[in-house]
PDB file of C-alpha atoms in Angstrom:
ATOM      1  CA  UNK A   1      69.551 120.779 109.090  1.00 57.00           C
ATOM      2  CA  UNK A   2      68.692 124.401 109.982  1.00 63.00           C
ATOM      3  CA  UNK A   3      67.512 126.659 107.153  1.00 69.00           C
ATOM      4  CA  UNK A   4      69.755 129.706 106.732  1.00 72.00           C
ATOM      5  CA  UNK A   5      66.747 131.915 105.909  1.00 75.00           C
ATOM      6  CA  UNK A   6      64.258 131.056 108.666  1.00 76.00           C
ATOM      7  CA  UNK A   7      66.307 128.996 111.108  1.00 70.00           C
ATOM      8  CA  UNK A   8      63.825 126.069 111.063  1.00 75.00           C
ATOM      9  CA  UNK A   9      64.978 122.466 110.800  1.00 68.00           C
ATOM     10  CA  UNK A  10      63.797 120.992 107.487  1.00 58.00           C
ATOM     11  CA  UNK A  11      64.135 117.667 105.695  1.00 60.00           C
ATOM     12  CA  UNK A  12      65.146 117.617 102.048  1.00 53.00           C
ATOM     13  CA  UNK A  13      63.298 115.213  99.718  1.00 59.00           C
ATOM     14  CA  UNK A  14      65.598 113.305  97.369  1.00 49.00           C
ATOM     15  CA  UNK A  15      63.939 111.617  94.385  1.00 58.00           C
ATOM     16  CA  UNK A  16      66.376 108.698  94.366  1.00 48.00           C
ATOM     17  CA  UNK A  17      65.769 107.721  98.020  1.00 54.00           C
ATOM     18  CA  UNK A  18      63.398 104.797  98.662  1.00 61.00           C
ATOM     19  CA  UNK A  19      60.539 104.905 101.176  1.00 64.00           C
ATOM     20  CA  UNK A  20      63.007 103.290 103.553  1.00 63.00           C
ATOM     21  CA  UNK A  21      65.597 106.117 103.845  1.00 65.00           C
ATOM     22  CA  UNK A  22      68.447 103.625 104.309  1.00 72.00           C
ATOM     23  CA  UNK A  23      68.181 102.471 100.676  1.00 82.00           C
ATOM     24  CA  UNK A  24      67.980 103.993  97.215  1.00 84.00           C
ATOM     25  CA  UNK A  25      65.124 103.382  94.796  1.00 85.00           C
ATOM     26  CA  UNK A  26      67.554 101.629  92.468  1.00 88.00           C
ATOM     27  CA  UNK A  27      68.316  99.114  95.211  1.00 89.00           C
ATOM     28  CA  UNK A  28      64.599  98.735  96.052  1.00 88.00           C
ATOM     29  CA  UNK A  29      63.877  97.909  92.412  1.00 90.00           C
ATOM     30  CA  UNK A  30      66.768  95.433  92.345  1.00 91.00           C
ATOM     31  CA  UNK A  31      65.266  93.680  95.379  1.00 91.00           C
ATOM     32  CA  UNK A  32      61.810  93.737  93.754  1.00 92.00           C
ATOM     33  CA  UNK A  33      63.128  92.062  90.602  1.00 93.00           C
ATOM     34  CA  UNK A  34      64.850  89.354  92.651  1.00 93.00           C
ATOM     35  CA  UNK A  35      61.605  88.669  94.541  1.00 91.00           C
ATOM     36  CA  UNK A  36      59.743  87.952  91.296  1.00 90.00           C
ATOM     37  CA  UNK A  37      61.483  84.579  91.120  1.00 87.00           C
ATOM     38  CA  UNK A  38      62.525  83.905  94.733  1.00 89.00           C
ATOM     39  CA  UNK A  39      61.015  83.887  98.202  1.00 89.00           C
ATOM     40  CA  UNK A  40      61.517  86.729 100.672  1.00 91.00           C
ATOM     41  CA  UNK A  41      63.579  84.404 102.833  1.00 91.00           C
ATOM     42  CA  UNK A  42      65.930  83.474 100.001  1.00 92.00           C
ATOM     43  CA  UNK A  43      66.417  87.083  98.873  1.00 93.00           C
ATOM     44  CA  UNK A  44      66.999  88.200 102.475  1.00 93.00           C
ATOM     45  CA  UNK A  45      69.641  85.489 102.905  1.00 93.00           C
ATOM     46  CA  UNK A  46      71.331  86.404  99.622  1.00 93.00           C
ATOM     47  CA  UNK A  47      71.490  90.135 100.375  1.00 92.00           C
ATOM     48  CA  UNK A  48      72.099  89.799 104.147  1.00 93.00           C
ATOM     49  CA  UNK A  49      68.946  91.724 105.019  1.00 92.00           C
ATOM     50  CA  UNK A  50      66.025  91.183 107.376  1.00 92.00           C
ATOM     51  CA  UNK A  51      63.115  89.531 105.507  1.00 91.00           C
ATOM     52  CA  UNK A  52      60.739  92.294 106.594  1.00 91.00           C
ATOM     53  CA  UNK A  53      63.051  94.860 105.019  1.00 91.00           C
ATOM     54  CA  UNK A  54      63.038  92.847 101.799  1.00 92.00           C
ATOM     55  CA  UNK A  55      59.245  92.667 101.912  1.00 92.00           C
ATOM     56  CA  UNK A  56      58.977  96.447 102.396  1.00 91.00           C
ATOM     57  CA  UNK A  57      61.296  97.118  99.456  1.00 92.00           C
ATOM     58  CA  UNK A  58      59.438  94.646  97.233  1.00 93.00           C
ATOM     59  CA  UNK A  59      56.097  96.266  98.059  1.00 93.00           C
ATOM     60  CA  UNK A  60      57.510  99.647  97.012  1.00 92.00           C
ATOM     61  CA  UNK A  61      58.645  98.059  93.744  1.00 93.00           C
ATOM     62  CA  UNK A  62      55.223  96.506  93.090  1.00 94.00           C
ATOM     63  CA  UNK A  63      53.374  99.752  93.823  1.00 93.00           C
ATOM     64  CA  UNK A  64      55.585 101.484  91.264  1.00 92.00           C
ATOM     65  CA  UNK A  65      54.775  98.751  88.738  1.00 94.00           C
ATOM     66  CA  UNK A  66      51.062  99.393  89.251  1.00 94.00           C
ATOM     67  CA  UNK A  67      51.496 103.163  89.062  1.00 92.00           C
ATOM     68  CA  UNK A  68      53.251 102.884  85.711  1.00 92.00           C
ATOM     69  CA  UNK A  69      50.768 100.336  84.328  1.00 91.00           C
ATOM     70  CA  UNK A  70      47.703 102.341  85.384  1.00 88.00           C
ATOM     71  CA  UNK A  71      44.126 101.081  85.483  1.00 85.00           C
ATOM     72  CA  UNK A  72      42.993 100.168  81.957  1.00 87.00           C
ATOM     73  CA  UNK A  73      39.490 100.439  80.577  1.00 90.00           C
ATOM     74  CA  UNK A  74      39.005  96.740  79.738  1.00 93.00           C
ATOM     75  CA  UNK A  75      36.662  95.531  77.008  1.00 94.00           C
ATOM     76  CA  UNK A  76      36.951  91.834  77.926  1.00 94.00           C
ATOM     77  CA  UNK A  77      37.209  90.784  81.576  1.00 94.00           C
ATOM     78  CA  UNK A  78      37.695  87.446  83.295  1.00 93.00           C
ATOM     79  CA  UNK A  79      36.225  86.948  86.774  1.00 93.00           C
ATOM     80  CA  UNK A  80      37.264  84.268  89.251  1.00 90.00           C
ATOM     81  CA  UNK A  81      37.717  83.780  92.969  1.00 89.00           C
ATOM     82  CA  UNK A  82      40.611  82.439  95.042  1.00 86.00           C
ATOM     83  CA  UNK A  83      40.636  81.039  98.559  1.00 85.00           C
ATOM     84  CA  UNK A  84      42.924  83.065 100.837  1.00 82.00           C
ATOM     85  CA  UNK A  85      42.488  80.978 103.992  1.00 74.00           C
ATOM     86  CA  UNK A  86      41.091  77.633 104.995  1.00 70.00           C
ATOM     87  CA  UNK A  87      37.336  77.385 104.685  1.00 62.00           C
ATOM     88  CA  UNK A  88      35.064  79.646 102.660  1.00 71.00           C
ATOM     89  CA  UNK A  89      37.216  82.799 102.759  1.00 84.00           C
ATOM     90  CA  UNK A  90      37.381  84.108  99.188  1.00 89.00           C
ATOM     91  CA  UNK A  91      38.677  87.121  97.304  1.00 90.00           C
ATOM     92  CA  UNK A  92      37.683  88.044  93.755  1.00 93.00           C
ATOM     93  CA  UNK A  93      40.245  88.447  90.965  1.00 93.00           C
ATOM     94  CA  UNK A  94      39.325  90.327  87.789  1.00 94.00           C
ATOM     95  CA  UNK A  95      41.569  90.160  84.713  1.00 93.00           C
ATOM     96  CA  UNK A  96      41.848  92.103  81.483  1.00 93.00           C
ATOM     97  CA  UNK A  97      41.876  89.167  79.060  1.00 92.00           C
ATOM     98  CA  UNK A  98      43.125  91.158  76.073  1.00 91.00           C
ATOM     99  CA  UNK A  99      46.023  92.777  77.946  1.00 91.00           C
ATOM    100  CA  UNK A 100      46.559  89.484  79.810  1.00 92.00           C
ATOM    101  CA  UNK A 101      46.940  90.923  83.311  1.00 92.00           C
ATOM    102  CA  UNK A 102      45.057  90.989  86.616  1.00 93.00           C
ATOM    103  CA  UNK A 103      43.503  94.402  87.240  1.00 94.00           C
ATOM    104  CA  UNK A 104      41.561  93.998  90.501  1.00 95.00           C
ATOM    105  CA  UNK A 105      41.807  91.939  93.676  1.00 93.00           C
ATOM    106  CA  UNK A 106      39.337  92.508  96.470  1.00 91.00           C
ATOM    107  CA  UNK A 107      36.033  91.958  98.191  1.00 90.00           C
ATOM    108  CA  UNK A 108      35.411  90.108 101.415  1.00 89.00           C
ATOM    109  CA  UNK A 109      33.786  87.030  99.849  1.00 89.00           C
ATOM    110  CA  UNK A 110      32.337  86.061  96.476  1.00 89.00           C
ATOM    111  CA  UNK A 111      28.906  87.637  96.957  1.00 92.00           C
ATOM    112  CA  UNK A 112      27.313  90.253  94.724  1.00 94.00           C
ATOM    113  CA  UNK A 113      28.207  93.095  97.083  1.00 95.00           C
ATOM    114  CA  UNK A 114      31.907  92.232  96.796  1.00 94.00           C
ATOM    115  CA  UNK A 115      31.699  91.940  93.015  1.00 95.00           C
ATOM    116  CA  UNK A 116      29.947  95.316  92.841  1.00 96.00           C
ATOM    117  CA  UNK A 117      33.031  96.911  94.419  1.00 95.00           C
ATOM    118  CA  UNK A 118      35.027  96.216  91.257  1.00 95.00           C
ATOM    119  CA  UNK A 119      32.578  98.055  89.007  1.00 96.00           C
ATOM    120  CA  UNK A 120      32.361 100.889  91.501  1.00 94.00           C
ATOM    121  CA  UNK A 121      36.143 101.335  91.510  1.00 93.00           C
ATOM    122  CA  UNK A 122      36.323 100.963  87.726  1.00 93.00           C
ATOM    123  CA  UNK A 123      33.748 103.694  87.321  1.00 92.00           C
ATOM    124  CA  UNK A 124      30.562 103.965  85.315  1.00 93.00           C
ATOM    125  CA  UNK A 125      32.270 105.170  82.120  1.00 94.00           C
ATOM    126  CA  UNK A 126      34.824 102.328  81.944  1.00 94.00           C
ATOM    127  CA  UNK A 127      32.218  99.755  83.029  1.00 94.00           C
ATOM    128  CA  UNK A 128      30.084 100.788  80.054  1.00 94.00           C
ATOM    129  CA  UNK A 129      32.944  99.831  77.698  1.00 94.00           C
ATOM    130  CA  UNK A 130      33.018  96.186  78.799  1.00 95.00           C
ATOM    131  CA  UNK A 131      31.635  94.073  75.948  1.00 95.00           C
ATOM    132  CA  UNK A 132      32.335  90.581  77.322  1.00 95.00           C
ATOM    133  CA  UNK A 133      32.578  89.125  80.851  1.00 94.00           C
ATOM    134  CA  UNK A 134      34.030  85.616  81.197  1.00 93.00           C
ATOM    135  CA  UNK A 135      33.199  83.812  84.449  1.00 92.00           C
ATOM    136  CA  UNK A 136      32.145  80.541  86.014  1.00 89.00           C
ATOM    137  CA  UNK A 137      28.457  79.807  86.515  1.00 90.00           C
ATOM    138  CA  UNK A 138      28.353  81.491  89.933  1.00 90.00           C
ATOM    139  CA  UNK A 139      25.091  83.435  90.109  1.00 92.00           C
ATOM    140  CA  UNK A 140      26.493  86.379  92.089  1.00 94.00           C
ATOM    141  CA  UNK A 141      29.069  87.194  89.385  1.00 95.00           C
ATOM    142  CA  UNK A 142      26.449  87.056  86.652  1.00 94.00           C
ATOM    143  CA  UNK A 143      23.927  89.199  88.543  1.00 95.00           C
ATOM    144  CA  UNK A 144      26.537  91.853  89.297  1.00 96.00           C
ATOM    145  CA  UNK A 145      27.662  91.981  85.652  1.00 95.00           C
ATOM    146  CA  UNK A 146      24.077  92.292  84.400  1.00 95.00           C
ATOM    147  CA  UNK A 147      23.412  95.142  86.823  1.00 95.00           C
ATOM    148  CA  UNK A 148      26.687  97.081  86.423  1.00 96.00           C
ATOM    149  CA  UNK A 149      27.583  96.353  82.792  1.00 95.00           C
ATOM    150  CA  UNK A 150      24.258  95.469  81.119  1.00 95.00           C
ATOM    151  CA  UNK A 151      25.715  95.917  77.620  1.00 94.00           C
ATOM    152  CA  UNK A 152      28.271  93.115  78.185  1.00 94.00           C
ATOM    153  CA  UNK A 153      27.733  89.563  76.952  1.00 93.00           C
ATOM    154  CA  UNK A 154      28.196  86.797  79.542  1.00 94.00           C
ATOM    155  CA  UNK A 155      30.463  83.872  78.651  1.00 94.00           C
ATOM    156  CA  UNK A 156      30.890  80.900  80.969  1.00 93.00           C
ATOM    157  CA  UNK A 157      34.472  79.699  81.162  1.00 89.00           C
ATOM    158  CA  UNK A 158      35.132  76.375  79.420  1.00 89.00           C
ATOM    159  CA  UNK A 159      37.505  75.190  82.148  1.00 88.00           C
ATOM    160  CA  UNK A 160      34.914  75.609  84.892  1.00 90.00           C
ATOM    161  CA  UNK A 161      32.257  73.855  82.776  1.00 93.00           C
ATOM    162  CA  UNK A 162      34.601  70.920  82.147  1.00 92.00           C
ATOM    163  CA  UNK A 163      35.431  70.846  85.850  1.00 92.00           C
ATOM    164  CA  UNK A 164      31.733  70.212  86.591  1.00 94.00           C
ATOM    165  CA  UNK A 165      31.745  67.393  84.040  1.00 94.00           C
ATOM    166  CA  UNK A 166      34.850  65.900  85.639  1.00 93.00           C
ATOM    167  CA  UNK A 167      33.072  65.942  89.002  1.00 94.00           C
ATOM    168  CA  UNK A 168      30.126  64.125  87.392  1.00 94.00           C
ATOM    169  CA  UNK A 169      32.505  61.465  86.056  1.00 93.00           C
ATOM    170  CA  UNK A 170      34.002  61.036  89.515  1.00 92.00           C
ATOM    171  CA  UNK A 171      30.523  60.531  90.983  1.00 93.00           C
ATOM    172  CA  UNK A 172      29.958  57.733  88.456  1.00 91.00           C
ATOM    173  CA  UNK A 173      33.306  56.220  89.492  1.00 90.00           C
ATOM    174  CA  UNK A 174      32.338  56.288  93.170  1.00 90.00           C
ATOM    175  CA  UNK A 175      28.938  54.787  92.384  1.00 88.00           C
ATOM    176  CA  UNK A 176      30.530  51.921  90.445  1.00 85.00           C
ATOM    177  CA  UNK A 177      33.087  51.295  93.173  1.00 82.00           C
ATOM    178  CA  UNK A 178      30.299  51.026  95.748  1.00 84.00           C
ATOM    179  CA  UNK A 179      28.198  48.733  93.533  1.00 82.00           C
ATOM    180  CA  UNK A 180      30.872  46.218  92.535  1.00 76.00           C
ATOM    181  CA  UNK A 181      32.894  43.657  94.442  1.00 81.00           C
ATOM    182  CA  UNK A 182      36.053  41.614  94.030  1.00 76.00           C
ATOM    183  CA  UNK A 183      38.204  42.011  90.915  1.00 77.00           C
ATOM    184  CA  UNK A 184      35.669  44.292  89.204  1.00 75.00           C
ATOM    185  CA  UNK A 185      36.123  46.775  92.043  1.00 80.00           C
ATOM    186  CA  UNK A 186      39.928  46.407  92.019  1.00 79.00           C
ATOM    187  CA  UNK A 187      40.132  47.916  88.523  1.00 79.00           C
ATOM    188  CA  UNK A 188      38.508  51.119  89.816  1.00 82.00           C
ATOM    189  CA  UNK A 189      40.435  51.571  93.066  1.00 82.00           C
ATOM    190  CA  UNK A 190      42.962  54.419  92.938  1.00 81.00           C
ATOM    191  CA  UNK A 191      42.103  55.410  89.352  1.00 81.00           C
ATOM    192  CA  UNK A 192      40.406  58.763  90.022  1.00 86.00           C
ATOM    193  CA  UNK A 193      43.063  60.941  88.401  1.00 87.00           C
ATOM    194  CA  UNK A 194      43.640  58.440  85.609  1.00 86.00           C
ATOM    195  CA  UNK A 195      40.008  58.881  84.597  1.00 86.00           C
ATOM    196  CA  UNK A 196      39.984  62.658  84.988  1.00 85.00           C
ATOM    197  CA  UNK A 197      43.214  63.248  83.035  1.00 86.00           C
ATOM    198  CA  UNK A 198      43.437  63.558  79.269  1.00 83.00           C
ATOM    199  CA  UNK A 199      44.885  60.399  77.770  1.00 84.00           C
ATOM    200  CA  UNK A 200      47.776  62.296  76.137  1.00 86.00           C
ATOM    201  CA  UNK A 201      48.877  63.555  79.572  1.00 86.00           C
ATOM    202  CA  UNK A 202      49.153  60.058  81.080  1.00 86.00           C
ATOM    203  CA  UNK A 203      52.308  57.963  81.342  1.00 87.00           C
ATOM    204  CA  UNK A 204      52.504  54.615  79.570  1.00 89.00           C
ATOM    205  CA  UNK A 205      51.527  52.888  82.845  1.00 87.00           C
ATOM    206  CA  UNK A 206      48.609  55.287  83.283  1.00 86.00           C
ATOM    207  CA  UNK A 207      47.332  54.600  79.757  1.00 88.00           C
ATOM    208  CA  UNK A 208      47.508  50.853  80.333  1.00 89.00           C
ATOM    209  CA  UNK A 209      45.569  51.207  83.611  1.00 85.00           C
ATOM    210  CA  UNK A 210      42.975  53.387  81.860  1.00 86.00           C
ATOM    211  CA  UNK A 211      42.543  50.859  79.036  1.00 88.00           C
ATOM    212  CA  UNK A 212      42.084  47.987  81.504  1.00 86.00           C
ATOM    213  CA  UNK A 213      39.522  49.976  83.499  1.00 84.00           C
ATOM    214  CA  UNK A 214      37.485  51.002  80.445  1.00 87.00           C
ATOM    215  CA  UNK A 215      37.439  47.426  79.116  1.00 87.00           C
ATOM    216  CA  UNK A 216      36.356  46.087  82.516  1.00 86.00           C
ATOM    217  CA  UNK A 217      33.535  48.578  83.199  1.00 87.00           C
ATOM    218  CA  UNK A 218      31.053  49.551  80.494  1.00 89.00           C
ATOM    219  CA  UNK A 219      29.405  52.427  82.413  1.00 90.00           C
ATOM    220  CA  UNK A 220      32.759  54.085  83.105  1.00 90.00           C
ATOM    221  CA  UNK A 221      33.747  53.548  79.473  1.00 92.00           C
ATOM    222  CA  UNK A 222      30.618  55.373  78.263  1.00 92.00           C
ATOM    223  CA  UNK A 223      31.025  58.118  80.879  1.00 92.00           C
ATOM    224  CA  UNK A 224      34.678  58.625  79.903  1.00 92.00           C
ATOM    225  CA  UNK A 225      33.914  58.818  76.161  1.00 93.00           C
ATOM    226  CA  UNK A 226      31.105  61.310  76.802  1.00 94.00           C
ATOM    227  CA  UNK A 227      33.393  63.452  78.957  1.00 93.00           C
ATOM    228  CA  UNK A 228      36.163  63.501  76.358  1.00 92.00           C
ATOM    229  CA  UNK A 229      33.793  64.299  73.479  1.00 93.00           C
ATOM    230  CA  UNK A 230      32.023  67.179  75.242  1.00 94.00           C
ATOM    231  CA  UNK A 231      35.012  69.476  74.706  1.00 90.00           C
ATOM    232  CA  UNK A 232      34.097  69.649  71.004  1.00 93.00           C
ATOM    233  CA  UNK A 233      31.291  72.027  71.946  1.00 93.00           C
ATOM    234  CA  UNK A 234      33.712  74.979  71.925  1.00 91.00           C
ATOM    235  CA  UNK A 235      34.945  74.185  68.391  1.00 91.00           C
ATOM    236  CA  UNK A 236      31.721  75.192  66.633  1.00 91.00           C
ATOM    237  CA  UNK A 237      31.461  78.570  64.904  1.00 91.00           C
ATOM    238  CA  UNK A 238      27.676  78.865  64.924  1.00 92.00           C
ATOM    239  CA  UNK A 239      25.213  78.375  67.760  1.00 93.00           C
ATOM    240  CA  UNK A 240      23.011  76.144  65.580  1.00 94.00           C
ATOM    241  CA  UNK A 241      25.719  73.520  65.087  1.00 95.00           C
ATOM    242  CA  UNK A 242      26.753  73.770  68.728  1.00 94.00           C
ATOM    243  CA  UNK A 243      23.147  73.178  69.779  1.00 95.00           C
ATOM    244  CA  UNK A 244      22.835  70.174  67.463  1.00 96.00           C
ATOM    245  CA  UNK A 245      25.981  68.686  68.985  1.00 96.00           C
ATOM    246  CA  UNK A 246      24.636  69.211  72.520  1.00 96.00           C
ATOM    247  CA  UNK A 247      21.276  67.628  71.666  1.00 95.00           C
ATOM    248  CA  UNK A 248      23.060  64.569  70.241  1.00 95.00           C
ATOM    249  CA  UNK A 249      25.269  64.419  73.327  1.00 95.00           C
ATOM    250  CA  UNK A 250      22.195  64.507  75.584  1.00 94.00           C
ATOM    251  CA  UNK A 251      20.509  61.812  73.476  1.00 94.00           C
ATOM    252  CA  UNK A 252      23.514  59.539  74.072  1.00 93.00           C
ATOM    253  CA  UNK A 253      22.682  59.608  77.804  1.00 91.00           C
ATOM    254  CA  UNK A 254      19.388  57.795  77.255  1.00 88.00           C
ATOM    255  CA  UNK A 255      19.214  54.399  78.998  1.00 86.00           C
ATOM    256  CA  UNK A 256      22.761  54.781  80.353  1.00 86.00           C
ATOM    257  CA  UNK A 257      21.762  55.323  84.020  1.00 87.00           C
ATOM    258  CA  UNK A 258      24.303  58.148  84.388  1.00 92.00           C
ATOM    259  CA  UNK A 259      22.394  60.390  86.796  1.00 94.00           C
ATOM    260  CA  UNK A 260      25.320  62.791  87.491  1.00 94.00           C
ATOM    261  CA  UNK A 261      25.598  63.371  83.728  1.00 95.00           C
ATOM    262  CA  UNK A 262      21.882  64.050  83.450  1.00 95.00           C
ATOM    263  CA  UNK A 263      22.214  66.692  86.180  1.00 95.00           C
ATOM    264  CA  UNK A 264      25.177  68.168  84.324  1.00 96.00           C
ATOM    265  CA  UNK A 265      23.152  68.308  81.096  1.00 95.00           C
ATOM    266  CA  UNK A 266      20.375  70.133  82.967  1.00 95.00           C
ATOM    267  CA  UNK A 267      22.890  72.668  84.261  1.00 94.00           C
ATOM    268  CA  UNK A 268      24.197  73.281  80.722  1.00 94.00           C
ATOM    269  CA  UNK A 269      20.621  73.673  79.477  1.00 94.00           C
ATOM    270  CA  UNK A 270      19.855  76.344  82.073  1.00 93.00           C
ATOM    271  CA  UNK A 271      23.114  78.213  81.304  1.00 93.00           C
ATOM    272  CA  UNK A 272      23.095  77.667  77.543  1.00 94.00           C
ATOM    273  CA  UNK A 273      23.177  81.329  76.494  1.00 93.00           C
ATOM    274  CA  UNK A 274      26.431  81.938  78.381  1.00 92.00           C
ATOM    275  CA  UNK A 275      28.044  78.871  76.801  1.00 93.00           C
ATOM    276  CA  UNK A 276      26.825  79.376  73.235  1.00 92.00           C
ATOM    277  CA  UNK A 277      28.190  82.946  73.340  1.00 92.00           C
ATOM    278  CA  UNK A 278      31.616  81.513  72.497  1.00 90.00           C
ATOM    279  CA  UNK A 279      30.363  80.615  68.999  1.00 90.00           C
ATOM    280  CA  UNK A 280      30.387  84.294  68.032  1.00 89.00           C
ATOM    281  CA  UNK A 281      33.678  85.291  66.315  1.00 87.00           C
ATOM    282  CA  UNK A 282      34.092  88.407  68.468  1.00 87.00           C
ATOM    283  CA  UNK A 283      34.006  86.237  71.615  1.00 87.00           C
ATOM    284  CA  UNK A 284      36.924  83.973  70.646  1.00 84.00           C
ATOM    285  CA  UNK A 285      39.104  85.149  73.530  1.00 84.00           C
ATOM    286  CA  UNK A 286      41.927  83.264  75.317  1.00 79.00           C
ATOM    287  CA  UNK A 287      39.861  81.390  77.919  1.00 79.00           C
ATOM    288  CA  UNK A 288      42.920  79.602  79.283  1.00 80.00           C
ATOM    289  CA  UNK A 289      44.387  82.813  80.695  1.00 83.00           C
ATOM    290  CA  UNK A 290      42.082  82.872  83.748  1.00 81.00           C
ATOM    291  CA  UNK A 291      42.999  79.290  84.634  1.00 80.00           C
ATOM    292  CA  UNK A 292      46.700  80.024  84.053  1.00 85.00           C
ATOM    293  CA  UNK A 293      46.511  83.074  86.300  1.00 86.00           C
ATOM    294  CA  UNK A 294      44.815  80.993  88.993  1.00 83.00           C
ATOM    295  CA  UNK A 295      47.663  78.468  88.862  1.00 85.00           C
ATOM    296  CA  UNK A 296      50.205  81.280  89.138  1.00 86.00           C
ATOM    297  CA  UNK A 297      48.374  82.696  92.168  1.00 85.00           C
ATOM    298  CA  UNK A 298      48.526  79.287  93.886  1.00 84.00           C
ATOM    299  CA  UNK A 299      52.300  79.290  93.379  1.00 84.00           C
ATOM    300  CA  UNK A 300      52.510  82.799  94.852  1.00 84.00           C
ATOM    301  CA  UNK A 301      50.460  81.705  97.865  1.00 80.00           C
ATOM    302  CA  UNK A 302      52.727  78.732  98.503  1.00 80.00           C
ATOM    303  CA  UNK A 303      55.807  80.919  98.161  1.00 78.00           C
ATOM    304  CA  UNK A 304      54.370  83.464 100.603  1.00 74.00           C
ATOM    305  CA  UNK A 305      53.195  80.793 103.068  1.00 70.00           C
ATOM    306  CA  UNK A 306      52.945  82.160 106.623  1.00 65.00           C
ATOM    307  CA  UNK A 307      52.796  85.846 105.621  1.00 71.00           C
ATOM    308  CA  UNK A 308      49.484  87.138 106.954  1.00 79.00           C
ATOM    309  CA  UNK A 309      49.490  90.356 104.933  1.00 84.00           C
ATOM    310  CA  UNK A 310      46.640  90.578 102.441  1.00 87.00           C
ATOM    311  CA  UNK A 311      47.938  93.815 100.928  1.00 91.00           C
ATOM    312  CA  UNK A 312      51.169  91.997 100.065  1.00 91.00           C
ATOM    313  CA  UNK A 313      49.194  89.192  98.395  1.00 90.00           C
ATOM    314  CA  UNK A 314      47.082  91.748  96.517  1.00 91.00           C
ATOM    315  CA  UNK A 315      50.177  93.416  95.114  1.00 93.00           C
ATOM    316  CA  UNK A 316      51.718  90.067  94.157  1.00 92.00           C
ATOM    317  CA  UNK A 317      48.575  89.049  92.259  1.00 91.00           C
ATOM    318  CA  UNK A 318      48.166  92.370  90.431  1.00 93.00           C
ATOM    319  CA  UNK A 319      51.810  92.545  89.338  1.00 93.00           C
ATOM    320  CA  UNK A 320      52.573  88.900  88.546  1.00 90.00           C
ATOM    321  CA  UNK A 321      51.841  89.438  84.823  1.00 90.00           C
ATOM    322  CA  UNK A 322      53.370  92.918  84.524  1.00 92.00           C
ATOM    323  CA  UNK A 323      56.829  93.440  82.991  1.00 91.00           C
ATOM    324  CA  UNK A 324      59.649  94.144  85.385  1.00 90.00           C
ATOM    325  CA  UNK A 325      61.004  97.677  85.834  1.00 87.00           C
TER     326      UNK A 325
END
């Protein structure tokens, strides 16, 4: 439209128009809310739109969510990595554990240089306010935290520690399966997840199979009991009692020929400070949030299967715990 004053053709900006000029912001936000629970394909089919149009509108919605939420200055962070493609292609996810939301997704791998990017974007002032960093026992994460937030205590995530113990139990299972023959071996076959699951989570059939296996194999019985009891470590309120429990747990390994468990005990010994940190009252934070967020991200990845757009995945991860607008 030509301006009456200067004669030039100008375009008027309307606040209620979406980035895609064919739609309003209200409609873009409606599409974004629908995509929180459905796939792009399903929303596109429902609204009779092209799926790429739906994706564009959802991305506008998610960017507005992030703009309104802002970047907090977290005092307690959780650090984890997710695999974005087959092989060793990782991205780092950082969460604010007190606000219960993801605040950063990035890097090119899970090396120190990628982890440093988070602290750089957070800024020196906000990094200095971090008092606790929860992570797995990956050295690169710990080194980066020590360098960029030296005032923060390091706490190793219970779920990752127990995952290592579960892997040790599975090594014992494989060893026993290879050593035995006949009926003794038959009890072990196909029971991997029965052993690794908590008894309360098993079906009646699963509990019966577990009982038969533990009666039939003494080494697996001892390994299973030790695995189940180790979780008590996080119940202690003082490091002294936690240490006494761990020493007794290690002593129970003597003469049991459970080499994977001995390696696990050595790993705990070398990372003890980051595990015992949970005994301090100020460090009693919701450790399950990081694992829950990881599970949610896996669902998002399955729902977005075939979409090779990392920016879209980044937005999905960062907004999955934010309230809708």
